[in-house]
XYZ file of C-alpha atoms in Angstrom:
593
model
C 33.733 10.189 54.224
C 36.889 11.388 52.598
C 37.785 14.935 52.102
C 40.092 16.861 49.983
C 42.817 19.492 50.707
C 42.765 18.518 54.225
C 44.523 20.552 56.804
C 45.841 18.300 59.319
C 48.076 20.748 61.749
C 45.716 19.862 64.501
C 46.432 16.541 63.999
C 50.281 16.531 65.120
C 52.266 17.808 67.963
C 55.008 19.843 66.047
C 52.128 23.046 65.421
C 53.855 23.037 61.731
C 51.638 23.633 58.759
C 50.730 20.604 57.277
C 47.902 19.617 54.601
C 46.852 15.971 53.204
C 45.393 16.081 49.817
C 42.836 13.482 51.263
C 41.839 12.560 54.717
C 39.287 10.074 56.223
C 38.958 9.025 60.088
C 36.707 5.787 60.479
C 35.115 4.823 63.538
C 34.791 0.490 62.591
C 36.389 -2.197 61.029
C 33.604 -1.607 58.698
C 33.963 1.810 57.563
C 37.751 1.160 57.300
C 36.787 -1.881 54.787
C 34.738 0.778 52.307
C 37.511 3.424 52.590
C 39.815 0.442 51.503
C 37.584 -0.074 48.360
C 37.539 3.309 47.297
C 39.693 4.293 44.460
C 41.452 7.139 46.345
C 42.915 4.603 48.772
C 43.680 1.967 46.060
C 44.953 5.067 43.843
C 47.343 6.733 46.194
C 50.025 6.574 49.121
C 48.066 6.110 52.088
C 49.288 7.207 55.650
C 48.176 6.041 58.900
C 48.312 8.352 62.222
C 47.289 8.290 65.464
C 48.193 11.132 68.014
C 50.500 12.908 65.586
C 53.217 12.721 68.142
C 56.039 11.296 66.456
C 55.547 12.541 62.853
C 57.121 16.089 60.851
C 55.262 16.786 57.365
C 57.974 17.965 55.322
C 55.961 18.999 52.764
C 52.172 18.340 52.351
C 51.198 14.705 51.923
C 50.334 13.888 47.849
C 47.558 11.087 49.372
C 45.226 9.358 52.015
C 45.920 10.572 55.497
C 44.170 8.116 57.457
C 43.211 8.519 61.393
C 41.320 5.945 63.749
C 38.255 7.017 65.657
C 37.700 3.770 67.218
C 37.190 3.997 70.829
C 36.566 1.607 73.956
C 38.056 -0.031 76.769
C 37.100 -3.590 77.579
C 38.026 -5.665 80.672
C 38.322 -9.123 81.238
C 39.936 -10.524 84.237
C 41.513 -13.629 83.568
C 42.270 -14.763 86.985
C 43.830 -12.835 90.356
C 47.153 -12.124 88.748
C 45.997 -11.155 84.874
C 43.898 -8.513 83.622
C 43.399 -7.943 80.016
C 42.416 -4.565 78.501
C 41.232 -4.247 74.782
C 41.752 -0.719 73.488
C 40.575 0.940 70.704
C 43.297 2.497 68.410
C 41.923 5.955 68.786
C 42.045 6.086 72.646
C 44.187 8.539 73.592
C 47.134 6.921 75.622
C 46.880 9.252 78.470
C 43.278 8.616 78.612
C 43.959 4.837 78.835
C 46.529 5.069 81.602
C 44.232 7.007 83.758
C 41.785 4.563 83.551
C 43.907 1.580 84.360
C 45.168 4.189 87.891
C 41.095 4.392 88.280
C 40.774 0.828 88.017
C 43.731 -0.317 90.205
C 45.540 -2.272 87.469
C 49.022 -1.456 87.100
C 51.813 -1.927 84.337
C 51.475 1.162 82.680
C 52.246 3.361 85.419
C 55.639 4.300 84.283
C 54.590 5.318 80.764
C 52.139 8.214 81.999
C 51.885 11.244 80.224
C 53.268 10.298 76.742
C 51.351 12.033 74.091
C 49.808 9.813 70.995
C 46.833 7.235 70.542
C 46.840 3.840 71.696
C 47.324 2.482 68.156
C 50.629 3.787 68.003
C 52.058 2.453 70.725
C 52.883 -0.983 69.816
C 54.075 0.211 66.352
C 56.811 2.894 68.301
C 57.296 0.167 71.123
C 56.537 3.318 73.113
C 58.700 3.884 76.316
C 59.594 5.885 79.810
C 61.243 5.509 82.843
C 61.853 1.524 82.378
C 59.395 0.187 81.320
C 58.080 -0.041 77.354
C 55.122 -0.963 75.427
C 56.347 -4.800 74.880
C 56.382 -5.363 78.486
C 52.775 -5.080 78.663
C 51.369 -6.019 75.354
C 49.400 -9.176 74.819
C 48.426 -8.916 71.179
C 47.543 -6.205 68.337
C 44.376 -6.676 66.192
C 45.133 -4.955 62.530
C 43.426 -4.298 59.093
C 45.264 -6.326 56.389
C 44.894 -3.823 53.670
C 46.346 -6.283 51.219
C 43.789 -8.921 52.246
C 41.091 -6.646 53.450
C 41.125 -8.758 56.596
C 41.303 -8.655 60.271
C 44.595 -10.458 61.847
C 45.787 -10.927 65.262
C 49.377 -10.485 65.865
C 50.517 -12.204 69.483
C 53.132 -9.785 71.607
C 56.207 -12.341 70.030
C 54.337 -11.845 66.489
C 54.856 -7.648 66.705
C 58.891 -8.358 67.359
C 59.832 -5.223 69.407
C 62.791 -3.670 69.568
C 64.376 -0.308 70.991
C 61.174 1.972 69.543
C 60.534 -0.701 66.962
C 58.660 -3.218 66.097
C 57.242 -5.589 62.789
C 54.797 -2.391 62.301
C 57.769 -0.328 61.092
C 59.515 -2.216 58.783
C 57.628 -5.112 56.571
C 53.932 -4.500 58.237
C 54.506 -0.403 57.755
C 51.941 0.652 55.125
C 50.318 -3.019 54.946
C 48.502 -3.609 58.433
C 46.265 -0.790 60.356
C 46.160 -1.276 64.053
C 42.449 -1.658 65.351
C 42.745 -2.666 68.830
C 45.867 -3.273 71.127
C 45.385 -5.645 74.320
C 47.416 -5.165 77.017
C 47.995 -7.701 80.103
C 47.927 -6.057 83.362
C 48.233 -7.010 86.880
C 45.474 -5.931 89.566
C 47.727 -4.532 92.407
C 48.108 -0.559 93.332
C 51.998 -1.502 94.520
C 54.316 0.067 91.606
C 57.284 -3.057 90.548
C 59.252 -0.591 88.258
C 61.278 1.449 90.390
C 64.792 1.215 88.724
C 65.192 4.000 86.213
C 66.893 6.342 87.711
C 64.565 9.319 89.072
C 62.433 6.641 90.533
C 64.926 4.976 92.338
C 64.993 7.778 95.285
C 60.374 7.893 95.274
C 60.548 4.927 97.553
C 63.010 6.445 100.245
C 61.229 9.869 99.602
C 58.171 8.868 100.356
C 59.092 6.238 102.829
C 56.780 3.214 101.678
C 56.502 1.691 98.772
C 54.979 3.638 96.066
C 51.552 3.141 94.779
C 51.403 3.143 90.901
C 49.258 6.334 91.254
C 52.266 8.203 93.016
C 54.546 6.776 90.220
C 52.316 7.945 87.056
C 52.264 11.486 89.049
C 56.179 11.658 89.594
C 56.601 10.734 85.768
C 54.419 13.206 84.986
C 56.208 15.740 87.083
C 59.685 14.936 85.575
C 58.554 15.200 82.535
C 56.869 18.474 82.720
C 59.962 19.711 84.338
C 62.308 18.714 80.780
C 60.014 18.269 78.183
C 57.565 21.407 76.648
C 53.635 21.283 77.021
C 52.809 20.570 73.273
C 49.783 22.799 73.573
C 51.984 25.332 74.198
C 55.483 24.838 72.647
C 55.096 22.236 69.685
C 57.354 19.346 69.141
C 57.184 15.269 69.104
C 58.652 14.864 71.978
C 62.264 12.886 71.962
C 63.549 13.689 68.218
C 66.545 11.413 68.396
C 66.773 7.642 69.397
C 69.348 6.532 71.935
C 72.021 4.742 69.684
C 72.697 0.990 70.601
C 76.150 0.462 70.005
C 78.552 -2.528 69.929
C 80.761 -2.876 72.409
C 84.361 -2.688 70.618
C 82.590 0.450 68.827
C 82.615 2.580 72.252
C 86.291 1.873 73.424
C 87.386 2.723 69.598
C 85.550 6.136 70.231
C 86.804 6.674 73.814
C 90.422 5.835 72.789
C 89.806 8.467 69.854
C 88.239 11.051 71.705
C 88.417 10.236 75.769
C 84.880 10.002 76.334
C 83.523 7.906 78.970
C 79.686 7.840 77.135
C 77.099 6.775 79.426
C 74.980 4.231 78.702
C 73.411 0.757 80.171
C 74.080 -2.528 78.131
C 71.341 -4.215 75.840
C 72.115 -7.607 75.369
C 75.446 -9.746 75.351
C 77.622 -7.029 73.151
C 75.920 -3.708 72.455
C 75.366 -0.508 74.769
C 72.658 2.151 74.518
C 74.201 5.325 75.056
C 72.491 8.499 75.895
C 71.555 10.792 72.590
C 70.877 13.693 75.179
C 74.668 13.457 76.810
C 75.740 13.128 73.190
C 73.876 16.134 71.819
C 74.949 18.242 74.840
C 78.261 17.463 74.708
C 78.345 18.155 71.203
C 77.266 21.724 72.323
C 73.969 21.476 70.604
C 71.584 22.712 73.193
C 69.480 25.668 72.662
C 70.694 25.354 69.244
C 68.393 26.879 66.754
C 67.891 27.044 62.812
C 64.616 29.537 62.031
C 62.121 29.170 64.104
C 63.300 25.603 65.715
C 65.757 24.835 68.579
C 67.014 22.418 70.839
C 65.111 22.193 73.940
C 67.373 23.742 76.850
C 66.015 21.989 79.490
C 65.905 18.611 77.066
C 68.300 18.242 74.245
C 66.267 15.226 72.892
C 63.695 17.656 72.009
C 63.601 19.911 68.930
C 60.786 22.565 69.777
C 58.888 24.801 67.623
C 59.467 28.646 68.769
C 56.267 29.500 67.131
C 57.191 30.186 63.145
C 59.271 27.185 62.801
C 58.904 25.554 59.630
C 59.409 22.013 58.735
C 62.742 22.882 56.662
C 63.688 24.419 59.886
C 63.554 21.174 61.739
C 65.383 19.390 59.583
C 68.104 21.701 59.001
C 68.325 21.778 62.759
C 68.293 18.201 63.153
C 71.109 17.769 60.510
C 73.158 19.909 62.308
C 72.893 18.196 65.367
C 73.709 15.190 63.729
C 76.821 16.560 62.023
C 77.988 17.917 65.549
C 77.391 14.590 67.258
C 79.403 12.887 64.188
C 81.882 15.264 64.084
C 82.858 15.045 68.229
C 81.770 11.421 68.933
C 81.556 9.752 65.222
C 78.288 8.357 65.938
C 75.111 9.090 63.832
C 71.818 9.696 65.472
C 68.929 8.299 63.775
C 65.300 10.329 64.357
C 62.895 8.673 66.176
C 60.239 11.220 64.444
C 58.850 9.962 61.058
C 59.806 12.399 58.292
C 56.509 12.627 55.958
C 57.516 13.666 52.564
C 56.637 11.648 49.372
C 58.955 12.924 46.928
C 61.498 10.978 46.039
C 65.090 12.507 45.805
C 67.512 10.444 43.755
C 71.255 10.692 43.076
C 73.129 8.690 40.541
C 75.897 7.823 42.370
C 77.857 6.050 39.379
C 76.470 5.588 35.430
C 78.978 3.154 34.090
C 79.188 -0.234 32.890
C 81.069 -2.941 34.592
C 84.418 -1.490 33.056
C 83.599 2.233 33.935
C 84.818 5.062 32.281
C 88.004 5.677 31.669
C 88.497 2.012 30.937
C 91.720 0.962 32.010
C 94.248 1.106 29.126
C 92.106 2.931 27.062
C 92.989 6.178 25.120
C 89.492 6.744 22.929
C 88.112 10.124 22.697
C 85.819 8.968 25.267
C 88.588 7.646 27.907
C 90.521 10.399 27.381
C 87.784 13.194 27.528
C 88.592 15.918 30.031
C 84.728 16.934 30.616
C 83.676 15.443 34.014
C 80.612 14.092 32.919
C 82.449 11.615 30.857
C 84.049 9.988 33.886
C 81.929 7.277 35.032
C 81.973 5.027 38.110
C 80.258 1.652 37.994
C 76.434 1.970 38.310
C 74.691 2.880 41.584
C 72.395 5.333 42.751
C 70.858 6.765 46.379
C 66.883 7.250 46.678
C 65.728 9.575 49.255
C 62.476 9.548 50.487
C 60.137 9.478 53.692
C 63.164 10.779 55.393
C 65.049 7.084 54.546
C 67.918 6.876 52.380
C 68.139 3.921 50.228
C 71.093 2.525 48.044
C 70.561 0.615 44.972
C 73.440 -1.985 44.346
C 76.581 -1.227 46.579
C 79.311 -1.041 43.305
C 82.856 -1.422 43.533
C 83.150 1.928 43.600
C 81.020 2.622 46.268
C 83.415 4.088 48.736
C 84.486 7.001 46.622
C 81.219 7.559 45.740
C 79.927 7.829 49.218
C 82.660 10.242 49.885
C 81.872 12.396 47.354
C 78.157 12.442 48.064
C 78.886 12.823 51.875
C 76.954 9.844 53.313
C 76.567 9.337 56.883
C 73.618 7.305 56.605
C 71.852 4.409 55.005
C 68.793 2.684 56.147
C 68.774 -0.417 53.429
C 70.116 -1.561 50.320
C 68.028 -2.832 47.399
C 70.084 -5.222 45.172
C 69.303 -5.854 41.733
C 71.634 -8.571 41.128
C 75.125 -10.461 42.417
C 77.606 -9.652 39.408
C 80.537 -7.954 40.883
C 79.594 -4.458 39.188
C 77.088 -4.106 41.488
C 78.054 -5.662 44.814
C 81.598 -5.381 44.422
C 80.918 -2.511 47.390
C 79.788 -4.501 50.015
C 82.806 -4.271 52.029
C 82.686 -0.680 52.254
C 79.467 -1.026 54.075
C 81.050 -1.077 57.316
C 80.223 2.155 58.676
C 76.496 1.816 58.495
C 76.711 -1.485 60.192
C 78.194 -0.416 63.508
C 75.102 -0.369 65.723
C 73.198 -2.926 63.894
C 72.643 -5.334 61.032
C 72.121 -3.415 57.579
C 68.874 -4.759 56.035
C 69.105 -5.417 52.402
C 67.186 -7.144 49.927
C 67.610 -9.148 47.079
C 65.598 -11.907 44.893
C 66.029 -15.392 45.827
C 69.222 -16.339 43.807
C 71.345 -13.258 44.626
C 70.932 -13.739 48.222
C 72.067 -17.261 47.564
C 75.303 -15.608 45.743
C 75.714 -12.880 48.382
C 75.700 -15.665 51.043
C 78.369 -17.498 49.521
C 80.489 -14.711 47.791
C 80.433 -12.770 51.466
C 79.908 -15.376 53.631
C 82.186 -13.627 56.140
C 79.147 -11.208 56.504
C 76.358 -13.515 57.081
C 78.347 -16.411 59.070
C 76.796 -17.316 63.070
C 79.702 -15.833 64.563
C 81.376 -13.015 62.451
C 84.551 -11.430 62.595
C 84.369 -8.238 64.921
C 84.053 -5.143 62.370
C 83.080 -6.563 59.278
C 80.094 -5.567 57.530
C 76.771 -7.509 58.946
C 73.584 -7.450 57.272
C 69.578 -8.764 57.499
C 69.414 -10.306 54.043
C 65.950 -10.633 53.082
C 64.620 -12.356 50.026
C 61.868 -10.943 47.742
C 59.888 -11.794 44.930
C 57.934 -10.193 42.267
C 54.957 -9.054 45.224
C 55.488 -5.169 46.697
C 57.119 -4.756 50.388
C 57.745 -2.141 52.517
C 60.790 -0.492 54.000
C 59.986 1.669 57.050
C 56.506 2.518 55.422
C 58.038 2.969 52.153
C 56.745 0.686 49.134
C 59.024 -0.833 47.207
C 57.356 -3.043 43.882
C 60.395 -5.074 42.480
C 60.388 -4.903 38.412
C 61.593 -8.156 37.297
C 63.329 -8.164 34.146
C 65.930 -10.454 32.146
C 69.385 -9.695 31.912
C 69.773 -12.085 29.132
C 68.314 -14.826 30.239
C 68.783 -14.268 34.075
C 65.811 -12.876 36.037
C 67.145 -10.031 37.953
C 65.576 -6.654 39.812
C 64.671 -3.260 39.049
C 62.937 -1.180 41.479
C 59.631 1.180 41.651
C 59.339 3.684 44.524
C 56.864 6.011 44.317
C 56.468 7.694 40.908
C 60.285 6.698 40.382
C 61.642 3.696 38.872
C 65.194 2.087 38.349
C 66.294 -0.399 35.811
C 69.309 -1.255 34.846
C 71.274 -4.628 32.811
C 67.979 -5.139 31.329
C 68.278 -6.838 28.030
C 64.291 -7.298 28.243
C 61.186 -6.483 30.302
C 58.315 -8.768 30.321
C 54.929 -7.497 29.929
C 53.468 -8.474 33.504
C 56.286 -6.279 34.376
C 55.685 -3.474 32.157
C 52.353 -3.006 33.598
C 54.056 -2.313 36.964
C 55.621 0.843 35.354
C 52.398 2.589 34.650
C 51.821 6.551 35.923
C 55.891 6.709 36.430
C 56.728 10.071 36.197
C 60.874 9.496 36.223
C 62.523 6.303 34.863
C 66.396 5.466 34.871
C 67.184 2.450 32.705
C 70.345 1.320 30.897
C 71.439 2.336 27.144
C 74.871 0.283 26.920
C 75.616 1.351 23.451
C 74.420 1.641 20.193
C 75.791 -1.939 18.888
C 73.642 -5.151 20.037
C 74.786 -6.904 22.816
C 73.397 -10.142 24.539
C 72.518 -8.954 27.775
C 71.960 -5.223 27.761
C 69.546 -2.942 26.599
C 71.359 -0.874 23.203
C 70.331 2.804 23.276
C 67.298 2.049 20.714
C 65.858 -0.840 22.660
C 66.104 1.469 25.857
C 64.111 4.388 24.009
C 61.524 1.926 23.073
C 60.412 0.617 26.207
C 60.473 4.443 27.105
C 58.370 5.013 24.930
C 56.335 2.321 26.020
C 56.068 3.438 29.655
C 55.712 7.161 28.490
C 57.218 8.719 31.787
C 57.097 12.338 31.719
C 61.299 11.961 31.974
C 64.000 9.467 31.305
C 67.705 9.122 32.177
C 70.207 6.798 30.916
C 72.864 4.704 32.626
C 75.188 2.005 32.584
C 77.310 3.133 29.515
C 80.130 1.745 28.353
C 82.486 4.055 26.154
C 81.019 3.609 23.078
C 77.623 5.243 23.443
C 79.917 8.565 23.059
C 80.549 11.946 24.965
C 77.701 13.119 27.061
C 77.170 16.047 25.360
C 76.991 14.161 21.822
C 74.686 11.493 23.082
C 72.337 14.234 24.304
C 72.193 15.843 21.061
C 70.663 12.306 19.839
C 68.093 11.913 22.355
C 64.515 13.108 22.105
C 62.738 15.374 24.005
C 62.056 13.991 27.930
C 65.309 11.617 27.593
C 68.578 12.766 28.876
C 72.146 10.726 29.422
C 72.660 10.218 33.226
C 76.004 11.353 34.763
C 77.747 10.446 37.899
C 76.626 13.225 40.901
C 73.086 13.904 38.839
C 70.465 14.352 41.641
C 66.629 15.336 40.733
C 63.329 14.844 42.491
C 60.398 13.264 41.526
C 57.396 14.729 43.036
């Protein structure tokens, strides 16, 4: 049932070569249950895909790719105004739309021609021409990979947002869509004609358009703008339309003179046109290797025939930079980057006083060597297209500028001591369009709400950083599909958190690690751990204690962090360390496979 070294290029719409270490399809819950009990499922990253229309495999997937082949459409007539359709996740979306048209059921005609499978519709909250999946989804039936049981989510529980849902955040990686129930209307007359190009259809036809006429018009418009995946590889719209605070849009106009087109979303926000931004940034038709910005629709990055994943990533970054430089807006990809590599940058490696310490003239604090200058401890993790910050230290502004940081998807906080959270206010640029998601344990959440109350008030002062603060315990959680495992360590007697992401683990400010938490580090390939100094300290590892933990965990490579000046100069410390253990330094970047 599980295949090895599977070529999955044909399962994506980009047409870029891609392989999976393991691959399996299933046609029922029973088959999925059997797969979930296999060691391959238990011991590897798992990626559930549909039609592959929103995926970019940056590297081969070093895990298990699952694809639903659950088929079937069941019709249930509730009353004269409502019909439910229960659809298998493996049905093609276009086939489902055609079924609705053939059965005279309205509601999805505006979404005709969208590539992909039905199972992806609630996950992505797919939408087009004024209608989104949230407008017709009644419930979603899922397989819970934690409990191995089936769970039903109501539309409200799906927490739909613009191209967003619960399944892209807390639920991603845990829940696999089995079936989707849609609420449709038995009516041949189209109801949603407010989207620009469809407003003219009624006048052109001379009568109220039918659902089939709207579907045909939508497909005609799509064909005129979007490449045919059978001929030109793409993922459809590559970027999301940014949702920005109205105050920020006024600021952009004042500085650039541009009126950016968009429409109101809620009371104080506007969804602006990413296509317009890309076009007016001069990027329509831009190329990188075999990838190009599609001439007829700049939201699309197309494969000219020989594009690599690196070409697409490179071009996407060039587009984002051009838009940032001209309009001060950072575009977010709608496409999911699939990359199990974990790239880590140590933004800061110093203790609470940093190095040099103020007023100190010791040989370390006066060292001329760049690696002896240490800002306070912080790290950046990039994987699966996400950028995750660990601890906004008081030096975060300088660290972000040095790293050229333009985007953060989430923040992991180890604990609430000032040398680890003092840079919270400098996260303002990453909160312009939405609350930045932040994860911490209960004690840290309580302290953050107390000491940074202006960030968490019901009616925050305009311009302050705002956060979606989520409390975590000792159990794993997901950030848009990236599994994060908290490692509870003791900072003296205070429980704080380290974090494991894939084969990488990060621990700082620990004095001891309970045995149950050490078990979570099994199989870690690269580890970062604090080593304050040689002399004993009541709440931090000494160098000897740090090395003892490293020997117990036995990673391939370990880096030390959170030093004070007593540790000595960088090159001196490096000489003292065993093979495979290195002193970290500010700006150090490494990749964990």
